[in-house]
GROMACS .gro file of N, CA and C in nm:
model
  501
    1UNK      N    1   0.808  -0.902  -1.492
    1UNK     CA    2   0.790  -0.799  -1.391
    1UNK      C    3   0.738  -0.672  -1.457
    2UNK      N    4   0.662  -0.594  -1.380
    2UNK     CA    5   0.613  -0.468  -1.438
    2UNK      C    6   0.728  -0.373  -1.468
    3UNK      N    7   0.710  -0.294  -1.572
    3UNK     CA    8   0.810  -0.192  -1.605
    3UNK      C    9   0.781  -0.069  -1.520
    4UNK      N   10   0.874  -0.038  -1.431
    4UNK     CA   11   0.858   0.074  -1.339
    4UNK      C   12   0.981   0.161  -1.348
    5UNK      N   13   0.958   0.294  -1.344
    5UNK     CA   14   1.069   0.388  -1.347
    5UNK      C   15   1.061   0.482  -1.227
    6UNK      N   16   1.175   0.536  -1.191
    6UNK     CA   17   1.184   0.639  -1.089
    6UNK      C   18   1.256   0.757  -1.152
    7UNK      N   19   1.184   0.867  -1.170
    7UNK     CA   20   1.236   0.986  -1.239
    7UNK      C   21   1.288   0.949  -1.377
    8UNK      N   22   1.214   0.861  -1.445
    8UNK     CA   23   1.247   0.822  -1.581
    8UNK      C   24   1.348   0.710  -1.594
    9UNK      N   25   1.410   0.670  -1.484
    9UNK     CA   26   1.510   0.564  -1.489
    9UNK      C   27   1.449   0.430  -1.446
   10UNK      N   28   1.471   0.324  -1.525
   10UNK     CA   29   1.416   0.194  -1.488
   10UNK      C   30   1.470   0.146  -1.354
   11UNK      N   31   1.384   0.080  -1.277
   11UNK     CA   32   1.426   0.020  -1.150
   11UNK      C   33   1.389  -0.128  -1.152
   12UNK      N   34   1.454  -0.203  -1.065
   12UNK     CA   35   1.433  -0.347  -1.055
   12UNK      C   36   1.348  -0.377  -0.933
   13UNK      N   37   1.237  -0.448  -0.952
   13UNK     CA   38   1.154  -0.489  -0.840
   13UNK      C   39   1.191  -0.630  -0.799
   14UNK      N   40   1.204  -0.652  -0.667
   14UNK     CA   41   1.243  -0.781  -0.611
   14UNK      C   42   1.119  -0.852  -0.561
   15UNK      N   43   1.111  -0.980  -0.592
   15UNK     CA   44   0.998  -1.061  -0.545
   15UNK      C   45   0.916  -1.112  -0.662
   16UNK      N   46   0.813  -1.188  -0.632
   16UNK     CA   47   0.732  -1.247  -0.738
   16UNK      C   48   0.642  -1.143  -0.804
   17UNK      N   49   0.602  -1.171  -0.926
   17UNK     CA   50   0.503  -1.087  -0.992
   17UNK      C   51   0.366  -1.150  -0.967
   18UNK      N   52   0.292  -1.092  -0.875
   18UNK     CA   53   0.160  -1.144  -0.841
   18UNK      C   54   0.061  -1.110  -0.951
   19UNK      N   55  -0.041  -1.193  -0.963
   19UNK     CA   56  -0.145  -1.175  -1.065
   19UNK      C   57  -0.282  -1.171  -0.998
   20UNK      N   58  -0.376  -1.106  -1.064
   20UNK     CA   59  -0.515  -1.109  -1.019
   20UNK      C   60  -0.559  -1.255  -1.015
   21UNK      N   61  -0.624  -1.293  -0.906
   21UNK     CA   62  -0.666  -1.431  -0.887
   21UNK      C   63  -0.574  -1.510  -0.796
   22UNK      N   64  -0.452  -1.458  -0.772
   22UNK     CA   65  -0.359  -1.524  -0.680
   22UNK      C   66  -0.408  -1.507  -0.537
   23UNK      N   67  -0.373  -1.603  -0.453
   23UNK     CA   68  -0.395  -1.587  -0.310
   23UNK      C   69  -0.301  -1.477  -0.261
   24UNK      N   70  -0.354  -1.387  -0.179
   24UNK     CA   71  -0.271  -1.280  -0.125
   24UNK      C   72  -0.169  -1.340  -0.029
   25UNK      N   73  -0.042  -1.311  -0.047
   25UNK     CA   74   0.058  -1.361   0.047
   25UNK      C   75   0.036  -1.301   0.186
   26UNK      N   76   0.059  -1.380   0.289
   26UNK     CA   77   0.052  -1.326   0.424
   26UNK      C   78   0.171  -1.231   0.441
   27UNK      N   79   0.164  -1.147   0.541
   27UNK     CA   80   0.271  -1.052   0.566
   27UNK      C   81   0.281  -1.026   0.716
   28UNK      N   82   0.392  -0.968   0.754
   28UNK     CA   83   0.413  -0.925   0.892
   28UNK      C   84   0.459  -0.781   0.887
   29UNK      N   85   0.370  -0.692   0.929
   29UNK     CA   86   0.399  -0.549   0.932
   29UNK      C   87   0.387  -0.500   1.075
   30UNK      N   88   0.423  -0.374   1.098
   30UNK     CA   89   0.417  -0.315   1.231
   30UNK      C   90   0.328  -0.192   1.223
   31UNK      N   91   0.232  -0.183   1.318
   31UNK     CA   92   0.146  -0.065   1.318
   31UNK      C   93   0.211   0.049   1.397
   32UNK      N   94   0.141   0.160   1.410
   32UNK     CA   95   0.198   0.279   1.474
   32UNK      C   96   0.226   0.260   1.622
   33UNK      N   97   0.167   0.156   1.683
   33UNK     CA   98   0.192   0.126   1.825
   33UNK      C   99   0.299   0.018   1.841
   34UNK      N  100   0.367  -0.016   1.731
   34UNK     CA  101   0.472  -0.119   1.726
   34UNK      C  102   0.416  -0.260   1.745
   35UNK      N  103   0.287  -0.278   1.721
   35UNK     CA  104   0.225  -0.410   1.730
   35UNK      C  105   0.231  -0.480   1.595
   36UNK      N  106   0.252  -0.612   1.595
   36UNK     CA  107   0.255  -0.685   1.468
   36UNK      C  108   0.116  -0.694   1.407
   37UNK      N  109   0.112  -0.687   1.275
   37UNK     CA  110  -0.011  -0.694   1.198
   37UNK      C  111   0.013  -0.790   1.082
   38UNK      N  112  -0.087  -0.874   1.052
   38UNK     CA  113  -0.076  -0.962   0.936
   38UNK      C  114  -0.208  -0.963   0.860
   39UNK      N  115  -0.216  -1.046   0.760
   39UNK     CA  116  -0.337  -1.052   0.677
   39UNK      C  117  -0.460  -1.089   0.761
   40UNK      N  118  -0.443  -1.178   0.856
   40UNK     CA  119  -0.555  -1.224   0.939
   40UNK      C  120  -0.611  -1.111   1.026
   41UNK      N  121  -0.531  -1.008   1.052
   41UNK     CA  122  -0.578  -0.894   1.131
   41UNK      C  123  -0.702  -0.833   1.067
   42UNK      N  124  -0.713  -0.843   0.936
   42UNK     CA  125  -0.822  -0.780   0.861
   42UNK      C  126  -0.914  -0.885   0.799
   43UNK      N  127  -0.927  -0.999   0.866
   43UNK     CA  128  -1.012  -1.110   0.817
   43UNK      C  129  -1.154  -1.060   0.795
   44UNK      N  130  -1.212  -1.105   0.685
   44UNK     CA  131  -1.351  -1.073   0.653
   44UNK      C  132  -1.371  -0.936   0.592
   45UNK      N  133  -1.263  -0.862   0.571
   45UNK     CA  134  -1.273  -0.728   0.513
   45UNK      C  135  -1.216  -0.727   0.370
   46UNK      N  136  -1.267  -0.633   0.291
   46UNK     CA  137  -1.204  -0.604   0.163
   46UNK      C  138  -1.089  -0.509   0.194
   47UNK      N  139  -0.970  -0.546   0.150
   47UNK     CA  140  -0.849  -0.472   0.183
   47UNK      C  141  -0.798  -0.397   0.060
   48UNK      N  142  -0.785  -0.265   0.074
   48UNK     CA  143  -0.719  -0.184  -0.028
   48UNK      C  144  -0.582  -0.152   0.031
   49UNK      N  145  -0.478  -0.205  -0.031
   49UNK     CA  146  -0.343  -0.182   0.021
   49UNK      C  147  -0.271  -0.088  -0.075
   50UNK      N  148  -0.244   0.032  -0.026
   50UNK     CA  149  -0.172   0.134  -0.101
   50UNK      C  150  -0.027   0.128  -0.056
   51UNK      N  151   0.061   0.095  -0.147
   51UNK     CA  152   0.204   0.082  -0.116
   51UNK      C  153   0.274   0.208  -0.167
   52UNK      N  154   0.351   0.272  -0.079
   52UNK     CA  155   0.419   0.397  -0.116
   52UNK      C  156   0.565   0.392  -0.071
   53UNK      N  157   0.653   0.467  -0.140
   53UNK     CA  158   0.794   0.470  -0.099
   53UNK      C  159   0.815   0.535   0.038
   54UNK      N  160   0.757   0.655   0.061
   54UNK     CA  161   0.774   0.724   0.190
   54UNK      C  162   0.667   0.832   0.205
   55UNK      N  163   0.603   0.833   0.321
   55UNK     CA  164   0.500   0.934   0.348
   55UNK      C  165   0.558   1.074   0.351
   56UNK      N  166   0.688   1.086   0.369
   56UNK     CA  167   0.753   1.217   0.375
   56UNK      C  168   0.789   1.273   0.238
   57UNK      N  169   0.724   1.225   0.134
   57UNK     CA  170   0.746   1.278   0.001
   57UNK      C  171   0.613   1.333  -0.052
   58UNK      N  172   0.617   1.432  -0.140
   58UNK     CA  173   0.493   1.499  -0.183
   58UNK      C  174   0.388   1.407  -0.245
   59UNK      N  175   0.426   1.317  -0.333
   59UNK     CA  176   0.327   1.232  -0.401
   59UNK      C  177   0.266   1.132  -0.303
   60UNK      N  178   0.346   1.074  -0.217
   60UNK     CA  179   0.295   0.979  -0.117
   60UNK      C  180   0.202   1.050  -0.020
   61UNK      N  181   0.237   1.172   0.018
   61UNK     CA  182   0.154   1.254   0.105
   61UNK      C  183   0.018   1.278   0.038
   62UNK      N  184   0.020   1.323  -0.086
   62UNK     CA  185  -0.102   1.351  -0.160
   62UNK      C  186  -0.187   1.225  -0.175
   63UNK      N  187  -0.124   1.115  -0.211
   63UNK     CA  188  -0.196   0.989  -0.232
   63UNK      C  189  -0.265   0.943  -0.104
   64UNK      N  190  -0.195   0.947   0.007
   64UNK     CA  191  -0.251   0.897   0.132
   64UNK      C  192  -0.362   0.989   0.181
   65UNK      N  193  -0.347   1.119   0.165
   65UNK     CA  194  -0.454   1.212   0.200
   65UNK      C  195  -0.579   1.186   0.114
   66UNK      N  196  -0.558   1.162  -0.014
   66UNK     CA  197  -0.671   1.135  -0.105
   66UNK      C  198  -0.742   1.007  -0.064
   67UNK      N  199  -0.666   0.901  -0.037
   67UNK     CA  200  -0.729   0.776   0.005
   67UNK      C  201  -0.799   0.792   0.140
   68UNK      N  202  -0.747   0.876   0.227
   68UNK     CA  203  -0.813   0.901   0.355
   68UNK      C  204  -0.951   0.964   0.331
   69UNK      N  205  -0.958   1.057   0.236
   69UNK     CA  206  -1.087   1.119   0.201
   69UNK      C  207  -1.181   1.016   0.139
   70UNK      N  208  -1.130   0.935   0.047
   70UNK     CA  209  -1.212   0.836  -0.021
   70UNK      C  210  -1.262   0.728   0.075
   71UNK      N  211  -1.182   0.696   0.177
   71UNK     CA  212  -1.220   0.592   0.272
   71UNK      C  213  -1.347   0.629   0.347
   72UNK      N  214  -1.373   0.758   0.361
   72UNK     CA  215  -1.494   0.803   0.431
   72UNK      C  216  -1.620   0.755   0.360
   73UNK      N  217  -1.612   0.734   0.230
   73UNK     CA  218  -1.728   0.690   0.152
   73UNK      C  219  -1.739   0.540   0.137
   74UNK      N  220  -1.651   0.466   0.198
   74UNK     CA  221  -1.654   0.320   0.188
   74UNK      C  222  -1.722   0.260   0.310
   75UNK      N  223  -1.790   0.146   0.291
   75UNK     CA  224  -1.856   0.082   0.406
   75UNK      C  225  -1.754   0.022   0.504
   76UNK      N  226  -1.804  -0.014   0.621
   76UNK     CA  227  -1.720  -0.071   0.728
   76UNK      C  228  -1.648  -0.198   0.686
   77UNK      N  229  -1.700  -0.267   0.584
   77UNK     CA  230  -1.639  -0.394   0.540
   77UNK      C  231  -1.509  -0.373   0.463
   78UNK      N  232  -1.474  -0.247   0.440
   78UNK     CA  233  -1.351  -0.216   0.368
   78UNK      C  234  -1.249  -0.154   0.463
   79UNK      N  235  -1.123  -0.184   0.440
   79UNK     CA  236  -1.016  -0.123   0.518
   79UNK      C  237  -0.910  -0.074   0.419
   80UNK      N  238  -0.860   0.045   0.444
   80UNK     CA  239  -0.759   0.103   0.357
   80UNK      C  240  -0.628   0.110   0.433
   81UNK      N  241  -0.529   0.037   0.384
   81UNK     CA  242  -0.398   0.027   0.447
   81UNK      C  243  -0.295   0.095   0.360
   82UNK      N  244  -0.206   0.172   0.420
   82UNK     CA  245  -0.093   0.229   0.347
   82UNK      C  246   0.033   0.169   0.405
   83UNK      N  247   0.113   0.108   0.319
   83UNK     CA  248   0.236   0.040   0.360
   83UNK      C  249   0.356   0.114   0.303
   84UNK      N  250   0.454   0.141   0.391
   84UNK     CA  251   0.581   0.200   0.349
   84UNK      C  252   0.690   0.145   0.440
   85UNK      N  253   0.814   0.181   0.411
   85UNK     CA  254   0.924   0.140   0.500
   85UNK      C  255   0.958   0.250   0.601
   86UNK      N  256   0.875   0.354   0.606
   86UNK     CA  257   0.894   0.456   0.709
   86UNK      C  258   0.883   0.390   0.846
   87UNK      N  259   0.957   0.443   0.943
   87UNK     CA  260   0.946   0.391   1.080
   87UNK      C  261   0.807   0.419   1.134
   88UNK      N  262   0.754   0.331   1.219
   88UNK     CA  263   0.621   0.353   1.276
   88UNK      C  264   0.608   0.489   1.346
   89UNK      N  265   0.715   0.535   1.411
   89UNK     CA  266   0.713   0.666   1.478
   89UNK      C  267   0.689   0.778   1.377
   90UNK      N  268   0.756   0.769   1.263
   90UNK     CA  269   0.741   0.870   1.159
   90UNK      C  270   0.600   0.863   1.098
   91UNK      N  271   0.549   0.741   1.079
   91UNK     CA  272   0.414   0.727   1.026
   91UNK      C  273   0.312   0.790   1.121
   92UNK      N  274   0.326   0.763   1.250
   92UNK     CA  275   0.233   0.817   1.349
   92UNK      C  276   0.239   0.970   1.351
   93UNK      N  277   0.360   1.024   1.348
   93UNK     CA  278   0.377   1.170   1.347
   93UNK      C  279   0.312   1.229   1.223
   94UNK      N  280   0.339   1.168   1.107
   94UNK     CA  281   0.284   1.219   0.981
   94UNK      C  282   0.132   1.213   0.983
   95UNK      N  283   0.073   1.103   1.028
   95UNK     CA  284  -0.073   1.089   1.034
   95UNK      C  285  -0.134   1.198   1.122
   96UNK      N  286  -0.071   1.224   1.236
   96UNK     CA  287  -0.121   1.329   1.325
   96UNK      C  288  -0.117   1.465   1.259
   97UNK      N  289  -0.007   1.496   1.194
   97UNK     CA  290   0.010   1.626   1.129
   97UNK      C  291  -0.085   1.641   1.009
   98UNK      N  292  -0.112   1.530   0.940
   98UNK     CA  293  -0.194   1.534   0.818
   98UNK      C  294  -0.342   1.512   0.847
   99UNK      N  295  -0.377   1.480   0.971
   99UNK     CA  296  -0.517   1.456   1.004
   99UNK      C  297  -0.571   1.326   0.946
  100UNK      N  298  -0.485   1.227   0.931
  100UNK     CA  299  -0.526   1.098   0.874
  100UNK      C  300  -0.597   1.018   0.982
  101UNK      N  301  -0.724   0.984   0.958
  101UNK     CA  302  -0.802   0.913   1.058
  101UNK      C  303  -0.874   0.790   1.005
  102UNK      N  304  -0.864   0.765   0.876
  102UNK     CA  305  -0.932   0.649   0.818
  102UNK      C  306  -0.836   0.548   0.756
  103UNK      N  307  -0.724   0.597   0.705
  103UNK     CA  308  -0.622   0.509   0.650
  103UNK      C  309  -0.537   0.457   0.766
  104UNK      N  310  -0.504   0.329   0.763
  104UNK     CA  311  -0.416   0.269   0.863
  104UNK      C  312  -0.277   0.258   0.800
  105UNK      N  313  -0.178   0.322   0.864
  105UNK     CA  314  -0.042   0.314   0.810
  105UNK      C  315   0.031   0.200   0.880
  106UNK      N  316   0.102   0.123   0.799
  106UNK     CA  317   0.177   0.007   0.847
  106UNK      C  318   0.319   0.013   0.792
  107UNK      N  319   0.414  -0.032   0.873
  107UNK     CA  320   0.555  -0.023   0.836
  107UNK      C  321   0.615  -0.160   0.802
  108UNK      N  322   0.691  -0.162   0.693
  108UNK     CA  323   0.765  -0.280   0.648
  108UNK      C  324   0.915  -0.259   0.670
  109UNK      N  325   0.949  -0.178   0.773
  109UNK     CA  326   1.088  -0.139   0.794
  109UNK      C  327   1.177  -0.254   0.840
  110UNK      N  328   1.120  -0.351   0.911
  110UNK     CA  329   1.204  -0.454   0.974
  110UNK      C  330   1.280  -0.539   0.873
  111UNK      N  331   1.208  -0.600   0.782
  111UNK     CA  332   1.276  -0.691   0.689
  111UNK      C  333   1.222  -0.685   0.546
  112UNK      N  334   1.133  -0.590   0.523
  112UNK     CA  335   1.072  -0.573   0.390
  112UNK      C  336   1.004  -0.702   0.342
  113UNK      N  337   0.952  -0.779   0.437
  113UNK     CA  338   0.889  -0.907   0.401
  113UNK      C  339   0.762  -0.885   0.320
  114UNK      N  340   0.687  -0.778   0.351
  114UNK     CA  341   0.569  -0.747   0.269
  114UNK      C  342   0.615  -0.716   0.126
  115UNK      N  343   0.711  -0.624   0.116
  115UNK     CA  344   0.759  -0.582  -0.016
  115UNK      C  345   0.811  -0.697  -0.099
  116UNK      N  346   0.882  -0.789  -0.035
  116UNK     CA  347   0.935  -0.904  -0.107
  116UNK      C  348   0.824  -1.000  -0.146
  117UNK      N  349   0.727  -1.024  -0.057
  117UNK     CA  350   0.618  -1.117  -0.087
  117UNK      C  351   0.528  -1.064  -0.198
  118UNK      N  352   0.515  -0.931  -0.206
  118UNK     CA  353   0.427  -0.868  -0.306
  118UNK      C  354   0.504  -0.819  -0.429
  119UNK      N  355   0.635  -0.840  -0.432
  119UNK     CA  356   0.716  -0.805  -0.549
  119UNK      C  357   0.731  -0.656  -0.573
  120UNK      N  358   0.738  -0.576  -0.464
  120UNK     CA  359   0.743  -0.431  -0.481
  120UNK      C  360   0.865  -0.364  -0.417
  121UNK      N  361   0.966  -0.442  -0.375
  121UNK     CA  362   1.089  -0.381  -0.323
  121UNK      C  363   1.171  -0.331  -0.441
  122UNK      N  364   1.207  -0.203  -0.437
  122UNK     CA  365   1.293  -0.146  -0.541
  122UNK      C  366   1.437  -0.179  -0.502
  123UNK      N  367   1.500  -0.266  -0.580
  123UNK     CA  368   1.634  -0.315  -0.547
  123UNK      C  369   1.733  -0.200  -0.529
  124UNK      N  370   1.727  -0.103  -0.617
  124UNK     CA  371   1.826   0.006  -0.615
  124UNK      C  372   1.808   0.100  -0.496
  125UNK      N  373   1.688   0.115  -0.444
  125UNK     CA  374   1.659   0.213  -0.340
  125UNK      C  375   1.622   0.151  -0.205
  126UNK      N  376   1.587   0.024  -0.206
  126UNK     CA  377   1.540  -0.046  -0.085
  126UNK      C  378   1.412   0.018  -0.029
  127UNK      N  379   1.339   0.087  -0.114
  127UNK     CA  380   1.208   0.141  -0.082
  127UNK      C  381   1.104   0.054  -0.152
  128UNK      N  382   0.976   0.082  -0.126
  128UNK     CA  383   0.870   0.007  -0.193
  128UNK      C  384   0.817   0.088  -0.310
  129UNK      N  385   0.784   0.018  -0.417
  129UNK     CA  386   0.733   0.080  -0.539
  129UNK      C  387   0.585   0.116  -0.521
  130UNK      N  388   0.543   0.229  -0.577
  130UNK     CA  389   0.404   0.273  -0.566
  130UNK      C  390   0.313   0.172  -0.638
  131UNK      N  391   0.232   0.103  -0.558
  131UNK     CA  392   0.145  -0.002  -0.609
  131UNK      C  393   0.018  -0.007  -0.526
  132UNK      N  394  -0.087  -0.064  -0.583
  132UNK     CA  395  -0.213  -0.083  -0.511
  132UNK      C  396  -0.256  -0.227  -0.531
  133UNK      N  397  -0.300  -0.290  -0.422
  133UNK     CA  398  -0.356  -0.425  -0.427
  133UNK      C  399  -0.494  -0.420  -0.362
  134UNK      N  400  -0.594  -0.473  -0.431
  134UNK     CA  401  -0.727  -0.487  -0.372
  134UNK      C  402  -0.749  -0.636  -0.350
  135UNK      N  403  -0.777  -0.670  -0.225
  135UNK     CA  404  -0.786  -0.810  -0.183
  135UNK      C  405  -0.926  -0.833  -0.126
  136UNK      N  406  -0.991  -0.938  -0.172
  136UNK     CA  407  -1.128  -0.964  -0.127
  136UNK      C  408  -1.132  -1.027   0.012
  137UNK      N  409  -1.254  -1.053   0.060
  137UNK     CA  410  -1.274  -1.107   0.195
  137UNK      C  411  -1.209  -1.244   0.214
  138UNK      N  412  -1.190  -1.316   0.104
  138UNK     CA  413  -1.130  -1.450   0.109
  138UNK      C  414  -0.979  -1.446   0.084
  139UNK      N  415  -0.922  -1.327   0.084
  139UNK     CA  416  -0.778  -1.306   0.064
  139UNK      C  417  -0.728  -1.347  -0.074
  140UNK      N  418  -0.813  -1.319  -0.173
  140UNK     CA  419  -0.773  -1.337  -0.313
  140UNK      C  420  -0.750  -1.198  -0.371
  141UNK      N  421  -0.640  -1.183  -0.444
  141UNK     CA  422  -0.610  -1.054  -0.509
  141UNK      C  423  -0.706  -1.035  -0.625
  142UNK      N  424  -0.780  -0.924  -0.623
  142UNK     CA  425  -0.880  -0.895  -0.726
  142UNK      C  426  -0.841  -0.779  -0.816
  143UNK      N  427  -0.740  -0.701  -0.776
  143UNK     CA  428  -0.697  -0.587  -0.857
  143UNK      C  429  -0.554  -0.553  -0.818
  144UNK      N  430  -0.473  -0.521  -0.920
  144UNK     CA  431  -0.334  -0.478  -0.897
  144UNK      C  432  -0.306  -0.359  -0.988
  145UNK      N  433  -0.244  -0.259  -0.931
  145UNK     CA  434  -0.198  -0.144  -1.010
  145UNK      C  435  -0.055  -0.112  -0.969
  146UNK      N  436   0.038  -0.129  -1.062
  146UNK     CA  437   0.176  -0.085  -1.041
  146UNK      C  438   0.188   0.048  -1.116
  147UNK      N  439   0.206   0.156  -1.043
  147UNK     CA  440   0.217   0.287  -1.108
  147UNK      C  441   0.349   0.288  -1.185
  148UNK      N  442   0.342   0.308  -1.318
  148UNK     CA  443   0.463   0.294  -1.401
  148UNK      C  444   0.577   0.389  -1.365
  149UNK      N  445   0.543   0.512  -1.327
  149UNK     CA  446   0.644   0.610  -1.286
  149UNK      C  447   0.618   0.640  -1.139
  150UNK      N  448   0.713   0.604  -1.054
  150UNK     CA  449   0.694   0.611  -0.909
  150UNK      C  450   0.660   0.752  -0.861
  151UNK      N  451   0.703   0.855  -0.935
  151UNK     CA  452   0.676   0.992  -0.892
  151UNK      C  453   0.537   1.040  -0.932
  152UNK      N  454   0.453   0.952  -0.987
  152UNK     CA  455   0.317   0.990  -1.025
  152UNK      C  456   0.215   0.921  -0.935
  153UNK      N  457   0.095   0.978  -0.930
  153UNK     CA  458  -0.013   0.924  -0.848
  153UNK      C  459  -0.081   0.808  -0.919
  154UNK      N  460  -0.146   0.721  -0.842
  154UNK     CA  461  -0.219   0.609  -0.902
  154UNK      C  462  -0.351   0.656  -0.963
  155UNK      N  463  -0.417   0.565  -1.032
  155UNK     CA  464  -0.551   0.589  -1.086
  155UNK      C  465  -0.650   0.556  -0.975
  156UNK      N  466  -0.688   0.658  -0.899
  156UNK     CA  467  -0.776   0.639  -0.783
  156UNK      C  468  -0.910   0.579  -0.823
  157UNK      N  469  -0.968   0.630  -0.932
  157UNK     CA  470  -1.101   0.584  -0.974
  157UNK      C  471  -1.102   0.435  -1.002
  158UNK      N  472  -0.998   0.386  -1.067
  158UNK     CA  473  -0.991   0.243  -1.099
  158UNK      C  474  -0.980   0.159  -0.972
  159UNK      N  475  -0.900   0.205  -0.876
  159UNK     CA  476  -0.884   0.133  -0.749
  159UNK      C  477  -1.016   0.126  -0.675
  160UNK      N  478  -1.083   0.240  -0.663
  160UNK     CA  479  -1.209   0.245  -0.589
  160UNK      C  480  -1.318   0.165  -0.658
  161UNK      N  481  -1.320   0.167  -0.790
  161UNK     CA  482  -1.419   0.088  -0.864
  161UNK      C  483  -1.397  -0.061  -0.839
  162UNK      N  484  -1.272  -0.102  -0.839
  162UNK     CA  485  -1.240  -0.245  -0.813
  162UNK      C  486  -1.284  -0.285  -0.673
  163UNK      N  487  -1.260  -0.197  -0.575
  163UNK     CA  488  -1.298  -0.228  -0.438
  163UNK      C  489  -1.450  -0.232  -0.423
  164UNK      N  490  -1.519  -0.137  -0.483
  164UNK     CA  491  -1.665  -0.130  -0.469
  164UNK      C  492  -1.734  -0.252  -0.529
  165UNK      N  493  -1.673  -0.312  -0.631
  165UNK     CA  494  -1.732  -0.435  -0.689
  165UNK      C  495  -1.734  -0.549  -0.589
  166UNK      N  496  -1.647  -0.543  -0.489
  166UNK     CA  497  -1.636  -0.651  -0.390
  166UNK      C  498  -1.720  -0.624  -0.265
  167UNK      N  499  -1.778  -0.505  -0.255
  167UNK     CA  500  -1.853  -0.467  -0.134
  167UNK      C  501  -2.003  -0.488  -0.150
   0.00000   0.00000   0.00000
């Protein structure tokens, strides 16, 4: 499993350690309208999945705003998803307040099935670890970034470069 810390303290991630080249596990998430969403919802698209602990924290806020800006420069064949365990109501409120119009926020609050399938549930906190998955049109994982310290931002340039190679 990746070595991940929260404020310098090691945390335990629950679930499998996915590798580049693995088939992306299907998932069941909830969008801001409380509708179910799964991998097939984004069939034929390159998917950048940004996983964050909570949009109501400064680093997650900054990360999602940055990806919203970056999404403007990506073609229609790409979709940028942000997954957290925040309630869909809170995600919708936050997106409205932050002016988020390109990133799609999805909630794993029900059973953390996404987090468990992708190996990013933090056992000690029951939140999701800051991670990025880039998945191609055929639902193969092409890039993974587990941010080693959850309170830090990801390497945006590396994520975007990986996605652009697939477009």
